[in-house]
PDB file of C-alpha atoms in Angstrom:
ATOM      1  CA  ASP U   1       8.606  13.942  12.914  1.00  0.00           C
ATOM      2  CA  THR U   2       8.009  12.148   9.610  1.00  0.00           C
ATOM      3  CA  ALA U   3       7.500   8.462  10.349  1.00  0.00           C
ATOM      4  CA  VAL U   4       8.608   7.080   6.985  1.00  0.00           C
ATOM      5  CA  SER U   5      10.599   9.416   4.822  1.00  0.00           C
ATOM      6  CA  GLN U   6      11.894   8.734   1.361  1.00  0.00           C
ATOM      7  CA  THR U   7      14.071  10.819  -0.912  1.00  0.00           C
ATOM      8  CA  PRO U   8      14.025  12.137  -3.475  1.00  0.00           C
ATOM      9  CA  LYS U   9      10.360  12.997  -4.052  1.00  0.00           C
ATOM     10  CA  TYR U  10      10.906  13.361  -7.788  1.00  0.00           C
ATOM     11  CA  LEU U  11      13.567  11.728  -9.933  1.00  0.00           C
ATOM     12  CA  VAL U  12      13.981  12.300 -13.668  1.00  0.00           C
ATOM     13  CA  THR U  13      16.755  10.381 -15.353  1.00  0.00           C
ATOM     14  CA  GLN U  14      17.844   8.968 -18.666  1.00  0.00           C
ATOM     15  CA  MET U  15      17.581   5.383 -19.794  1.00  0.00           C
ATOM     16  CA  GLY U  16      20.551   3.286 -18.836  1.00  0.00           C
ATOM     17  CA  ASN U  17      21.421   5.272 -15.728  1.00  0.00           C
ATOM     18  CA  ASP U  18      21.732   3.821 -12.244  1.00  0.00           C
ATOM     19  CA  LYS U  19      19.816   5.514  -9.435  1.00  0.00           C
ATOM     20  CA  SER U  20      18.976   5.055  -5.771  1.00  0.00           C
ATOM     21  CA  ILE U  21      15.997   5.951  -3.638  1.00  0.00           C
ATOM     22  CA  LYS U  22      16.488   6.219   0.104  1.00  0.00           C
ATOM     23  CA  CYS U  23      14.013   5.309   2.822  1.00  0.00           C
ATOM     24  CA  GLU U  24      14.158   5.742   6.568  1.00  0.00           C
ATOM     25  CA  GLN U  25      11.630   4.988   9.306  1.00  0.00           C
ATOM     26  CA  ASN U  26      11.703   6.205  12.903  1.00  0.00           C
ATOM     27  CA  LEU U  27       8.867   4.028  14.175  1.00  0.00           C
ATOM     28  CA  GLY U  28      11.015   1.194  15.446  1.00  0.00           C
ATOM     29  CA  HIS U  29       9.259  -1.201  13.066  1.00  0.00           C
ATOM     30  CA  ASP U  30      11.023  -4.434  12.253  1.00  0.00           C
ATOM     31  CA  THR U  31       9.947  -4.841   8.649  1.00  0.00           C
ATOM     32  CA  MET U  32      10.255  -2.529   5.647  1.00  0.00           C
ATOM     33  CA  TYR U  33       8.902  -2.772   2.127  1.00  0.00           C
ATOM     34  CA  TRP U  34       9.093  -1.327  -1.327  1.00  0.00           C
ATOM     35  CA  TYR U  35       6.002  -1.043  -3.508  1.00  0.00           C
ATOM     36  CA  LYS U  36       5.609   0.104  -7.090  1.00  0.00           C
ATOM     37  CA  GLN U  37       2.480   1.978  -8.184  1.00  0.00           C
ATOM     38  CA  ASP U  38       1.946   2.133 -11.925  1.00  0.00           C
ATOM     39  CA  SER U  39       0.014   4.633 -14.000  1.00  0.00           C
ATOM     40  CA  LYS U  40      -3.234   2.718 -13.364  1.00  0.00           C
ATOM     41  CA  LYS U  41      -2.667   3.026  -9.610  1.00  0.00           C
ATOM     42  CA  PHE U  42      -1.993  -0.703  -9.178  1.00  0.00           C
ATOM     43  CA  LEU U  43       0.261  -1.281  -6.173  1.00  0.00           C
ATOM     44  CA  LYS U  44       2.625  -4.234  -6.340  1.00  0.00           C
ATOM     45  CA  ILE U  45       5.010  -5.362  -3.661  1.00  0.00           C
ATOM     46  CA  MET U  46       8.615  -5.521  -4.758  1.00  0.00           C
ATOM     47  CA  PHE U  47      10.503  -6.449  -1.592  1.00  0.00           C
ATOM     48  CA  SER U  48       9.947  -7.030   2.070  1.00  0.00           C
ATOM     49  CA  TYR U  49      12.845  -7.062   4.493  1.00  0.00           C
ATOM     50  CA  ASN U  50      13.488  -7.481   8.165  1.00  0.00           C
ATOM     51  CA  ASN U  51      16.739  -8.166   9.898  1.00  0.00           C
ATOM     52  CA  LYS U  52      16.291 -11.832   9.265  1.00  0.00           C
ATOM     53  CA  GLU U  53      14.914 -12.240   5.824  1.00  0.00           C
ATOM     54  CA  LEU U  54      14.683 -10.596   2.423  1.00  0.00           C
ATOM     55  CA  ILE U  55      11.719 -11.643   0.356  1.00  0.00           C
ATOM     56  CA  ILE U  56      11.815 -10.697  -3.278  1.00  0.00           C
ATOM     57  CA  ASN U  57       8.781 -10.669  -5.544  1.00  0.00           C
ATOM     58  CA  GLU U  58       9.833 -13.030  -8.305  1.00  0.00           C
ATOM     59  CA  THR U  59       8.495 -10.685 -10.968  1.00  0.00           C
ATOM     60  CA  VAL U  60      10.931  -7.911 -10.015  1.00  0.00           C
ATOM     61  CA  PRO U  61      13.875  -7.663 -12.426  1.00  0.00           C
ATOM     62  CA  ASN U  62      17.264  -8.227 -10.855  1.00  0.00           C
ATOM     63  CA  ARG U  63      18.194  -4.689 -11.897  1.00  0.00           C
ATOM     64  CA  PHE U  64      16.370  -3.717  -8.712  1.00  0.00           C
ATOM     65  CA  SER U  65      18.134  -4.415  -5.435  1.00  0.00           C
ATOM     66  CA  PRO U  66      17.288  -3.411  -1.864  1.00  0.00           C
ATOM     67  CA  LYS U  67      20.039  -2.501   0.548  1.00  0.00           C
ATOM     68  CA  SER U  68      19.490  -2.219   4.275  1.00  0.00           C
ATOM     69  CA  PRO U  69      22.373  -0.811   6.334  1.00  0.00           C
ATOM     70  CA  ASP U  70      20.252  -1.149   9.483  1.00  0.00           C
ATOM     71  CA  LYS U  71      16.665  -1.895  10.456  1.00  0.00           C
ATOM     72  CA  ALA U  72      15.630   1.745  10.105  1.00  0.00           C
ATOM     73  CA  HIS U  73      16.747   2.061   6.486  1.00  0.00           C
ATOM     74  CA  LEU U  74      15.858   0.258   3.278  1.00  0.00           C
ATOM     75  CA  ASN U  75      17.239   1.832   0.130  1.00  0.00           C
ATOM     76  CA  LEU U  76      16.335   0.843  -3.406  1.00  0.00           C
ATOM     77  CA  HIS U  77      18.997   0.673  -6.095  1.00  0.00           C
ATOM     78  CA  ILE U  78      18.045   0.445  -9.734  1.00  0.00           C
ATOM     79  CA  ASN U  79      20.577  -0.361 -12.443  1.00  0.00           C
ATOM     80  CA  SER U  80      20.259   0.253 -16.169  1.00  0.00           C
ATOM     81  CA  LEU U  81      16.970   2.117 -15.921  1.00  0.00           C
ATOM     82  CA  GLU U  82      14.353   1.426 -18.579  1.00  0.00           C
ATOM     83  CA  LEU U  83      11.341   3.442 -19.749  1.00  0.00           C
ATOM     84  CA  GLY U  84       9.029   0.879 -18.132  1.00  0.00           C
ATOM     85  CA  ASP U  85      10.524   1.611 -14.730  1.00  0.00           C
ATOM     86  CA  SER U  86       8.699   4.952 -14.686  1.00  0.00           C
ATOM     87  CA  ALA U  87       6.264   4.796 -11.768  1.00  0.00           C
ATOM     88  CA  VAL U  88       5.786   5.959  -8.208  1.00  0.00           C
ATOM     89  CA  TYR U  89       7.767   3.949  -5.696  1.00  0.00           C
ATOM     90  CA  PHE U  90       6.584   3.744  -2.104  1.00  0.00           C
ATOM     91  CA  CYS U  91       8.519   2.678   0.937  1.00  0.00           C
ATOM     92  CA  ALA U  92       6.575   1.353   3.926  1.00  0.00           C
ATOM     93  CA  SER U  93       7.171  -0.181   7.315  1.00  0.00           C
ATOM     94  CA  SER U  94       5.222  -2.334   9.728  1.00  0.00           C
ATOM     95  CA  GLN U  95       5.593  -4.349  12.898  1.00  0.00           C
ATOM     96  CA  VAL U  96       5.152  -8.104  12.821  1.00  0.00           C
ATOM     97  CA  SER U  97       3.875  -9.705  16.012  1.00  0.00           C
ATOM     98  CA  ARG U  98       2.413 -13.043  17.017  1.00  0.00           C
ATOM     99  CA  GLN U  99      -0.958 -11.699  15.910  1.00  0.00           C
ATOM    100  CA  GLY U 100       0.386 -10.956  12.455  1.00  0.00           C
ATOM    101  CA  VAL U 101       1.419  -7.826  10.684  1.00  0.00           C
ATOM    102  CA  SER U 102       0.159  -4.398  11.748  1.00  0.00           C
ATOM    103  CA  GLY U 103      -1.051  -1.610   9.509  1.00  0.00           C
ATOM    104  CA  TYR U 104       1.623  -0.255   7.233  1.00  0.00           C
ATOM    105  CA  THR U 105       2.999   3.265   7.411  1.00  0.00           C
ATOM    106  CA  PHE U 106       3.867   4.561   3.966  1.00  0.00           C
ATOM    107  CA  GLY U 107       6.278   7.201   2.797  1.00  0.00           C
ATOM    108  CA  SER U 108       5.046   9.931   0.493  1.00  0.00           C
ATOM    109  CA  GLY U 109       6.457   8.268  -2.600  1.00  0.00           C
ATOM    110  CA  THR U 110       9.137   8.886  -5.202  1.00  0.00           C
ATOM    111  CA  ARG U 111       7.930   9.663  -8.704  1.00  0.00           C
ATOM    112  CA  LEU U 112      10.515   8.195 -11.068  1.00  0.00           C
ATOM    113  CA  THR U 113      10.454   9.292 -14.691  1.00  0.00           C
ATOM    114  CA  VAL U 114      12.814   7.633 -17.136  1.00  0.00           C
ATOM    115  CA  VAL U 115      13.325   9.527 -20.393  1.00  0.00           C
TER     116      VAL U 115
ATOM    117  CA  SER R   1      -2.529 -13.404  -8.368  1.00  0.00           C
ATOM    118  CA  GLN R   2      -3.297 -12.470  -4.799  1.00  0.00           C
ATOM    119  CA  GLN R   3      -4.500  -9.041  -5.761  1.00  0.00           C
ATOM    120  CA  GLY R   4      -8.079  -8.272  -4.806  1.00  0.00           C
ATOM    121  CA  GLU R   5     -10.682  -6.418  -6.743  1.00  0.00           C
ATOM    122  CA  GLU R   6     -12.747  -3.469  -5.662  1.00  0.00           C
ATOM    123  CA  ASP R   7     -16.146  -2.382  -6.723  1.00  0.00           C
ATOM    124  CA  PRO R   8     -17.053   0.140  -7.929  1.00  0.00           C
ATOM    125  CA  GLN R   9     -13.963   1.477  -9.664  1.00  0.00           C
ATOM    126  CA  ALA R  10     -15.299   4.996  -9.258  1.00  0.00           C
ATOM    127  CA  LEU R  11     -18.026   6.484  -7.076  1.00  0.00           C
ATOM    128  CA  SER R  12     -19.406  10.009  -7.057  1.00  0.00           C
ATOM    129  CA  ILE R  13     -21.747  11.174  -4.295  1.00  0.00           C
ATOM    130  CA  GLN R  14     -23.055  14.355  -2.726  1.00  0.00           C
ATOM    131  CA  GLU R  15     -21.654  15.615   0.539  1.00  0.00           C
ATOM    132  CA  GLY R  16     -23.583  14.147   3.470  1.00  0.00           C
ATOM    133  CA  GLU R  17     -24.416  10.893   1.689  1.00  0.00           C
ATOM    134  CA  ASN R  18     -22.946   7.541   2.635  1.00  0.00           C
ATOM    135  CA  ALA R  19     -20.338   5.832   0.471  1.00  0.00           C
ATOM    136  CA  THR R  20     -19.960   2.058   0.271  1.00  0.00           C
ATOM    137  CA  MET R  21     -17.007   0.324  -1.348  1.00  0.00           C
ATOM    138  CA  ASN R  22     -16.629  -3.414  -1.746  1.00  0.00           C
ATOM    139  CA  CYS R  23     -13.579  -5.610  -1.939  1.00  0.00           C
ATOM    140  CA  SER R  24     -13.231  -9.247  -2.964  1.00  0.00           C
ATOM    141  CA  TYR R  25     -10.140 -11.365  -2.529  1.00  0.00           C
ATOM    142  CA  LYS R  26      -8.986 -14.856  -3.407  1.00  0.00           C
ATOM    143  CA  THR R  27      -6.993 -16.489  -0.619  1.00  0.00           C
ATOM    144  CA  SER R  28      -7.491 -17.153   3.078  1.00  0.00           C
ATOM    145  CA  ILE R  29      -6.290 -14.200   5.077  1.00  0.00           C
ATOM    146  CA  ASN R  30      -4.799 -13.205   8.395  1.00  0.00           C
ATOM    147  CA  ASN R  31      -6.238  -9.711   8.211  1.00  0.00           C
ATOM    148  CA  LEU R  32      -7.653  -7.173   5.783  1.00  0.00           C
ATOM    149  CA  GLN R  33      -6.828  -3.484   5.791  1.00  0.00           C
ATOM    150  CA  TRP R  34      -8.226  -0.360   4.160  1.00  0.00           C
ATOM    151  CA  TYR R  35      -6.114   2.573   3.018  1.00  0.00           C
ATOM    152  CA  ARG R  36      -6.812   6.016   1.626  1.00  0.00           C
ATOM    153  CA  GLN R  37      -4.663   7.758  -0.961  1.00  0.00           C
ATOM    154  CA  ASN R  38      -5.139  11.398  -1.767  1.00  0.00           C
ATOM    155  CA  SER R  39      -4.021  12.476  -5.225  1.00  0.00           C
ATOM    156  CA  GLY R  40      -0.237  12.618  -5.455  1.00  0.00           C
ATOM    157  CA  ARG R  41       0.249  11.467  -1.888  1.00  0.00           C
ATOM    158  CA  GLY R  42       1.177   8.322   0.007  1.00  0.00           C
ATOM    159  CA  LEU R  43      -1.256   5.807   1.436  1.00  0.00           C
ATOM    160  CA  VAL R  44      -2.757   6.294   4.859  1.00  0.00           C
ATOM    161  CA  HIS R  45      -3.853   3.328   6.941  1.00  0.00           C
ATOM    162  CA  LEU R  46      -7.520   3.579   7.954  1.00  0.00           C
ATOM    163  CA  ILE R  47      -8.539   0.368   9.636  1.00  0.00           C
ATOM    164  CA  LEU R  48      -7.485  -3.267  10.115  1.00  0.00           C
ATOM    165  CA  ILE R  49      -9.919  -6.129  10.592  1.00  0.00           C
ATOM    166  CA  ARG R  50      -8.734  -9.607  11.564  1.00  0.00           C
ATOM    167  CA  SER R  51     -10.035 -12.794  10.011  1.00  0.00           C
ATOM    168  CA  ASN R  52     -11.949 -13.700  13.180  1.00  0.00           C
ATOM    169  CA  GLU R  53     -13.741 -10.338  13.271  1.00  0.00           C
ATOM    170  CA  ARG R  54     -16.896  -9.509  11.342  1.00  0.00           C
ATOM    171  CA  GLU R  55     -17.276  -5.786  11.839  1.00  0.00           C
ATOM    172  CA  LYS R  56     -15.195  -2.874  13.004  1.00  0.00           C
ATOM    173  CA  HIS R  57     -15.834   0.831  13.471  1.00  0.00           C
ATOM    174  CA  SER R  58     -13.569   3.853  13.521  1.00  0.00           C
ATOM    175  CA  GLY R  59     -15.242   7.253  13.613  1.00  0.00           C
ATOM    176  CA  ARG R  60     -17.325   7.560  10.434  1.00  0.00           C
ATOM    177  CA  LEU R  61     -15.857   4.348   9.020  1.00  0.00           C
ATOM    178  CA  ARG R  62     -17.475   0.935   9.268  1.00  0.00           C
ATOM    179  CA  VAL R  63     -15.789  -2.148   7.863  1.00  0.00           C
ATOM    180  CA  THR R  64     -17.341  -5.577   7.506  1.00  0.00           C
ATOM    181  CA  LEU R  65     -15.640  -8.834   6.655  1.00  0.00           C
ATOM    182  CA  ASP R  66     -17.214 -12.027   5.344  1.00  0.00           C
ATOM    183  CA  THR R  67     -14.515 -14.675   5.109  1.00  0.00           C
ATOM    184  CA  SER R  68     -16.936 -17.266   3.703  1.00  0.00           C
ATOM    185  CA  LYS R  69     -17.516 -15.003   0.710  1.00  0.00           C
ATOM    186  CA  LYS R  70     -13.976 -13.606   0.746  1.00  0.00           C
ATOM    187  CA  SER R  71     -15.306 -10.083   0.719  1.00  0.00           C
ATOM    188  CA  SER R  72     -15.212  -6.880   2.717  1.00  0.00           C
ATOM    189  CA  SER R  73     -16.952  -3.542   2.576  1.00  0.00           C
ATOM    190  CA  LEU R  74     -16.022  -0.064   3.706  1.00  0.00           C
ATOM    191  CA  LEU R  75     -18.812   2.340   4.596  1.00  0.00           C
ATOM    192  CA  ILE R  76     -18.099   6.029   5.055  1.00  0.00           C
ATOM    193  CA  THR R  77     -21.044   7.785   6.665  1.00  0.00           C
ATOM    194  CA  ALA R  78     -21.952  11.455   6.280  1.00  0.00           C
ATOM    195  CA  SER R  79     -19.291  11.981   3.645  1.00  0.00           C
ATOM    196  CA  ARG R  80     -17.347  15.226   3.338  1.00  0.00           C
ATOM    197  CA  ALA R  81     -15.544  16.820   0.420  1.00  0.00           C
ATOM    198  CA  ALA R  82     -12.281  16.024   2.240  1.00  0.00           C
ATOM    199  CA  ASP R  83     -13.085  12.298   1.875  1.00  0.00           C
ATOM    200  CA  THR R  84     -12.401  12.599  -1.861  1.00  0.00           C
ATOM    201  CA  ALA R  85      -9.577  10.128  -2.486  1.00  0.00           C
ATOM    202  CA  SER R  86      -8.802   6.635  -3.722  1.00  0.00           C
ATOM    203  CA  TYR R  87      -9.566   3.836  -1.288  1.00  0.00           C
ATOM    204  CA  PHE R  88      -7.727   0.534  -1.383  1.00  0.00           C
ATOM    205  CA  CYS R  89      -8.351  -2.708   0.393  1.00  0.00           C
ATOM    206  CA  ALA R  90      -5.346  -4.886   1.075  1.00  0.00           C
ATOM    207  CA  THR R  91      -5.063  -8.413   2.409  1.00  0.00           C
ATOM    208  CA  VAL R  92      -2.431 -10.213   4.411  1.00  0.00           C
ATOM    209  CA  PRO R  93      -2.666 -13.861   3.312  1.00  0.00           C
ATOM    210  CA  SER R  94      -2.526 -16.533   5.969  1.00  0.00           C
ATOM    211  CA  GLY R  95       1.072 -17.340   6.827  1.00  0.00           C
ATOM    212  CA  ALA R  96       2.424 -14.237   5.103  1.00  0.00           C
ATOM    213  CA  ASN R  97       3.411 -10.782   6.294  1.00  0.00           C
ATOM    214  CA  ASN R  98       3.018  -8.894   3.037  1.00  0.00           C
ATOM    215  CA  LEU R  99       0.099  -6.738   1.996  1.00  0.00           C
ATOM    216  CA  PHE R 100      -1.522  -7.358  -1.367  1.00  0.00           C
ATOM    217  CA  PHE R 101      -3.572  -4.462  -2.638  1.00  0.00           C
ATOM    218  CA  GLY R 102      -6.846  -4.345  -4.487  1.00  0.00           C
ATOM    219  CA  THR R 103      -7.454  -2.228  -7.541  1.00  0.00           C
ATOM    220  CA  GLY R 104      -8.911   0.716  -5.642  1.00  0.00           C
ATOM    221  CA  THR R 105     -12.079   2.795  -5.713  1.00  0.00           C
ATOM    222  CA  ARG R 106     -11.893   6.433  -6.683  1.00  0.00           C
ATOM    223  CA  LEU R 107     -14.368   8.336  -4.463  1.00  0.00           C
ATOM    224  CA  THR R 108     -15.455  11.859  -5.325  1.00  0.00           C
ATOM    225  CA  VAL R 109     -17.574  13.754  -2.808  1.00  0.00           C
ATOM    226  CA  ILE R 110     -19.274  16.758  -4.352  1.00  0.00           C
ATOM    227  CA  PRO R 111     -19.736  19.745  -2.005  1.00  0.00           C
TER     228      PRO R 111
END
């Protein structure tokens, strides 16, 4: 029944490793997103993606890459992990209409700790 | 930066009192949204107000929007201990589809 599900919930890994976080939504939304929440609770958008367009926040290092096999999935791949990548990563989805974007539905987050 | 700011950063009230949180933003918007985040959890969408609306209600929540001042407020009436959480405002800039979040207000409701 979970609308937006992301796995894993916790991820502890060493510097330099490559890891992936998976996200799936069953709401039929056409747009998905990845957000990063730092230790001060600031939420920053990393990517937004629908089946037409990928928009990348220019401040996101190119070690981060989204991959979308279909409109219900948006996975996040991170190469060469660094200590500063430690944060909580949230996946979200929404529907874009002529009136604009709807409220977002968020996953429960993935707490990434790089050691 | 398109990130908004919220005021106060932290608010502590007694159960039954009203809680008011304010949000200021910088750009013209399509809509503004409020979210709640319980500790260690994801964000939950509370309410969306469009740029041509001035006030909206949902249960114990009342949101106002003043586009001339680029500000919004969230009022929670008759607060409960279960309302303890962080509250974020987020804006969708005109012509964009992405949400940009404010800095959040940490609300504590004391039983």
